[in-house]
mmCIF file of C-alpha atoms in Angstrom:
data_model
loop_
_atom_site.group_PDB
_atom_site.id
_atom_site.type_symbol
_atom_site.label_atom_id
_atom_site.label_comp_id
_atom_site.label_asym_id
_atom_site.label_seq_id
_atom_site.Cartn_x
_atom_site.Cartn_y
_atom_site.Cartn_z
ATOM 1 C CA MET D 1 21.850 -16.305 -13.063
ATOM 2 C CA ALA D 2 20.607 -16.487 -16.666
ATOM 3 C CA LEU D 3 21.464 -14.620 -19.798
ATOM 4 C CA ILE D 4 18.930 -12.445 -21.564
ATOM 5 C CA LYS D 5 19.165 -10.355 -24.724
ATOM 6 C CA CYS D 6 19.119 -6.576 -24.530
ATOM 7 C CA PRO D 7 15.950 -5.386 -26.323
ATOM 8 C CA GLU D 8 17.886 -2.485 -27.877
ATOM 9 C CA CYS D 9 21.224 -3.889 -29.087
ATOM 10 C CA GLY D 10 20.611 -7.659 -28.826
ATOM 11 C CA LYS D 11 23.756 -8.385 -26.798
ATOM 12 C CA GLU D 12 23.446 -11.158 -24.199
ATOM 13 C CA ILE D 13 23.634 -9.807 -20.648
ATOM 14 C CA SER D 14 22.921 -11.036 -17.144
ATOM 15 C CA ASP D 15 19.297 -11.048 -16.069
ATOM 16 C CA GLN D 16 20.477 -9.290 -12.898
ATOM 17 C CA ALA D 17 21.865 -6.267 -14.803
ATOM 18 C CA LEU D 18 20.163 -2.926 -14.170
ATOM 19 C CA SER D 19 21.208 -1.655 -17.594
ATOM 20 C CA CYS D 20 22.898 -3.016 -20.695
ATOM 21 C CA PRO D 21 26.685 -2.520 -20.435
ATOM 22 C CA ASN D 22 26.898 -2.285 -24.225
ATOM 23 C CA CYS D 23 24.267 0.371 -25.037
ATOM 24 C CA GLY D 24 23.095 1.581 -21.610
ATOM 25 C CA THR D 25 19.430 0.627 -22.081
ATOM 26 C CA PRO D 26 17.795 0.295 -18.645
ATOM 27 C CA MET D 27 16.485 -3.182 -17.921
ATOM 28 C CA LYS D 28 13.048 -3.247 -16.299
ATOM 29 C CA LYS D 29 13.008 -5.534 -13.286
ATOM 30 C CA GLY D 30 9.899 -7.667 -13.040
ATOM 31 C CA GLU D 31 8.295 -5.984 -16.046
ATOM 32 C CA THR D 32 9.609 -8.341 -18.702
ATOM 33 C CA LYS D 33 9.040 -11.922 -19.730
ATOM 34 C CA PHE D 34 10.461 -14.211 -22.379
ATOM 35 C CA CYS D 35 8.701 -14.971 -25.637
ATOM 36 C CA GLN D 36 7.835 -18.667 -25.680
ATOM 37 C CA HIS D 37 8.512 -18.787 -29.434
ATOM 38 C CA CYS D 38 11.795 -16.931 -29.978
ATOM 39 C CA GLY D 39 13.116 -16.569 -26.397
ATOM 40 C CA GLU D 40 13.556 -12.792 -26.580
ATOM 41 C CA SER D 41 12.955 -10.630 -23.528
ATOM 42 C CA ILE D 42 9.708 -8.689 -24.052
ATOM 43 C CA ASP D 43 7.438 -6.466 -21.987
ATOM 44 C CA LYS D 44 5.301 -8.359 -19.465
ATOM 45 C CA GLU D 45 2.039 -6.997 -20.937
ATOM 46 C CA CYS D 46 2.846 -7.861 -24.580
ATOM 47 C CA VAL D 47 0.146 -9.788 -26.401
ATOM 48 C CA VAL D 48 2.233 -10.171 -29.565
ATOM 49 C CA CYS D 49 6.024 -10.497 -29.510
ATOM 50 C CA PRO D 50 7.551 -7.459 -31.256
ATOM 51 C CA LYS D 51 10.541 -9.590 -32.308
ATOM 52 C CA CYS D 52 8.892 -12.605 -33.976
ATOM 53 C CA GLY D 53 5.276 -11.375 -34.304
ATOM 54 C CA LYS D 54 3.687 -14.420 -32.656
ATOM 55 C CA GLN D 55 0.947 -14.208 -30.031
ATOM 56 C CA VAL D 56 2.316 -14.760 -26.521
ATOM 57 C CA LYS D 57 -0.730 -13.974 -24.379
ATOM 58 C CA GLU D 58 -4.441 -14.613 -24.650
ATOM 59 C CA LEU D 59 -6.623 -11.540 -25.143
ATOM 60 C CA LYS D 60 -8.827 -10.700 -22.204
ATOM 61 C CA ASP D 61 -12.491 -11.154 -23.083
ATOM 62 C CA SER D 62 -14.349 -8.095 -21.842
ATOM 63 C CA GLY D 63 -17.453 -9.022 -23.778
ATOM 64 C CA ASN D 64 -17.282 -6.478 -26.593
ATOM 65 C CA ASP D 65 -13.843 -7.037 -28.115
ATOM 66 C CA LYS D 66 -14.543 -10.382 -29.783
ATOM 67 C CA ASN D 67 -13.584 -9.010 -33.204
ATOM 68 C CA ILE D 68 -10.065 -7.848 -32.329
ATOM 69 C CA ILE D 69 -7.576 -8.479 -35.106
ATOM 70 C CA ILE D 70 -3.927 -7.649 -34.596
ATOM 71 C CA ASN D 71 -2.125 -6.652 -37.774
ATOM 72 C CA ASN D 72 1.346 -5.188 -37.338
ATOM 73 C CA ASN D 73 2.033 -5.236 -41.057
ATOM 74 C CA ASN D 74 0.987 -2.015 -42.800
ATOM 75 C CA SER D 75 1.832 -3.112 -46.324
ATOM 76 C CA ALA D 76 -0.671 -3.177 -49.157
ATOM 77 C CA SER D 77 -0.213 -6.940 -49.502
ATOM 78 C CA ALA D 78 -1.353 -7.387 -45.887
ATOM 79 C CA SER D 79 -4.534 -5.477 -46.688
ATOM 80 C CA ALA D 80 -5.065 -7.548 -49.805
ATOM 81 C CA SER D 81 -4.539 -10.790 -47.925
ATOM 82 C CA ALA D 82 -6.924 -9.639 -45.186
ATOM 83 C CA ILE D 83 -9.592 -8.936 -47.796
ATOM 84 C CA ALA D 84 -8.927 -12.222 -49.595
ATOM 85 C CA GLY D 85 -9.037 -13.993 -46.233
ATOM 86 C CA GLY D 86 -12.632 -12.953 -45.622
ATOM 87 C CA PHE D 87 -12.108 -9.683 -43.809
ATOM 88 C CA GLY D 88 -13.619 -7.653 -46.652
ATOM 89 C CA ASN D 89 -16.477 -6.516 -44.436
ATOM 90 C CA PHE D 90 -14.281 -3.999 -42.649
ATOM 91 C CA VAL D 91 -15.555 -0.448 -42.822
ATOM 92 C CA SER D 92 -13.208 2.410 -43.600
ATOM 93 C CA PRO D 93 -12.687 5.085 -40.933
ATOM 94 C CA LYS D 94 -13.166 7.743 -43.636
ATOM 95 C CA SER D 95 -16.416 9.716 -43.639
ATOM 96 C CA ARG D 96 -18.889 8.992 -46.407
ATOM 97 C CA LEU D 97 -20.389 12.490 -46.119
ATOM 98 C CA VAL D 98 -16.990 14.163 -46.508
ATOM 99 C CA THR D 99 -16.181 11.909 -49.461
ATOM 100 C CA LEU D 100 -19.542 12.714 -51.082
ATOM 101 C CA LEU D 101 -19.144 16.484 -50.591
ATOM 102 C CA LEU D 102 -15.579 16.429 -51.922
ATOM 103 C CA CYS D 103 -16.739 14.450 -54.940
ATOM 104 C CA PHE D 104 -19.642 16.833 -55.609
ATOM 105 C CA PHE D 105 -17.800 20.143 -55.151
ATOM 106 C CA LEU D 106 -14.181 19.281 -56.017
ATOM 107 C CA GLY D 107 -14.655 16.143 -58.105
ATOM 108 C CA VAL D 108 -12.999 17.600 -61.211
ATOM 109 C CA LEU D 109 -9.808 17.848 -59.126
ATOM 110 C CA ALA D 110 -10.346 14.267 -57.828
ATOM 111 C CA VAL D 111 -10.007 15.502 -54.234
ATOM 112 C CA HIS D 112 -12.311 12.725 -52.988
ATOM 113 C CA ARG D 113 -9.842 10.122 -54.301
ATOM 114 C CA PHE D 114 -6.919 11.833 -52.586
ATOM 115 C CA TYR D 115 -8.985 11.957 -49.356
ATOM 116 C CA VAL D 116 -9.464 8.179 -49.307
ATOM 117 C CA GLY D 117 -5.832 7.501 -50.191
ATOM 118 C CA LYS D 118 -6.206 6.633 -53.880
ATOM 119 C CA VAL D 119 -3.501 9.034 -55.046
ATOM 120 C CA GLY D 120 -2.579 7.236 -58.266
ATOM 121 C CA THR D 121 -6.116 7.017 -59.586
ATOM 122 C CA GLY D 122 -6.700 10.592 -58.421
ATOM 123 C CA ILE D 123 -3.888 11.821 -60.657
ATOM 124 C CA LEU D 124 -5.162 9.654 -63.519
ATOM 125 C CA MET D 125 -8.666 11.047 -63.069
ATOM 126 C CA ILE D 126 -7.368 14.629 -63.267
ATOM 127 C CA LEU D 127 -5.544 13.817 -66.511
ATOM 128 C CA LEU D 128 -8.639 12.154 -67.975
ATOM 129 C CA MET D 129 -10.830 15.181 -67.197
ATOM 130 C CA PHE D 130 -9.531 16.724 -70.444
ATOM 131 C CA THR D 131 -10.852 13.789 -72.488
ATOM 132 C CA GLY D 132 -14.375 13.504 -71.066
ATOM 133 C CA ILE D 133 -13.680 10.075 -69.572
ATOM 134 C CA GLY D 134 -12.894 11.735 -66.252
ATOM 135 C CA GLU D 135 -16.383 13.255 -66.039
ATOM 136 C CA LEU D 136 -17.975 9.852 -66.615
ATOM 137 C CA TRP D 137 -15.653 8.345 -63.985
ATOM 138 C CA LEU D 138 -16.668 11.135 -61.594
ATOM 139 C CA CYS D 139 -20.363 10.300 -62.046
ATOM 140 C CA VAL D 140 -19.667 6.618 -61.344
ATOM 141 C CA ASP D 141 -17.685 7.540 -58.194
ATOM 142 C CA PHE D 142 -20.530 9.801 -57.040
ATOM 143 C CA LEU D 143 -23.073 6.984 -57.382
ATOM 144 C CA LEU D 144 -20.757 4.488 -55.662
ATOM 145 C CA ILE D 145 -20.342 6.872 -52.722
ATOM 146 C CA ILE D 146 -24.109 7.438 -52.437
ATOM 147 C CA PHE D 147 -24.816 3.689 -52.388
ATOM 148 C CA GLY D 148 -21.955 2.902 -49.979
ATOM 149 C CA ALA D 149 -19.914 0.845 -52.433
ATOM 150 C CA PHE D 150 -16.935 3.244 -52.731
ATOM 151 C CA THR D 151 -13.754 1.905 -51.130
ATOM 152 C CA ASP D 152 -10.631 3.481 -49.651
ATOM 153 C CA SER D 153 -7.052 2.631 -50.625
ATOM 154 C CA HIS D 154 -7.142 -0.530 -48.457
ATOM 155 C CA GLY D 155 -10.303 -1.846 -50.078
ATOM 156 C CA PHE D 156 -12.535 -1.083 -47.074
ATOM 157 C CA LYS D 157 -15.983 0.258 -47.925
ATOM 158 C CA ILE D 158 -16.722 3.830 -46.880
ATOM 159 C CA LYS D 159 -20.076 3.406 -45.157
ATOM 160 C CA ASN D 160 -20.098 5.669 -42.082
ATOM 161 C CA TRP D 161 -21.796 9.013 -42.619
#
């Protein structure tokens, strides 16, 4: 008999227990394994340990998933480090056609910037529309969108029509 940690409350319990006596979380028999890095009990099919974030299983190579990147960190610094690390060729999931149409028809309200997640610069653009700088900025954005150089809030180019 060995001790394992409950994935919910973290209390050490017997590996034979059907549920955690502390919090009542059911323990899956035969469907868990231990992380080789931190020793936590994790799901048998985990590729990355949800506790420590390290890879615990090799990815299966099905031929067309050679560019899989696992990023569980959704912070802006993670995006910046991914771009600085050479991943700047990622393409945004946002539509270039939608961005272009929003810029053309609702550009004075900076709707295209809100669409791609650039809320702060969208608000700034609206405020600058009263000075004339906003209109110039709008023209630059329009040209960047046409030529595929406009980026979303994560720095990924919006290329897909």
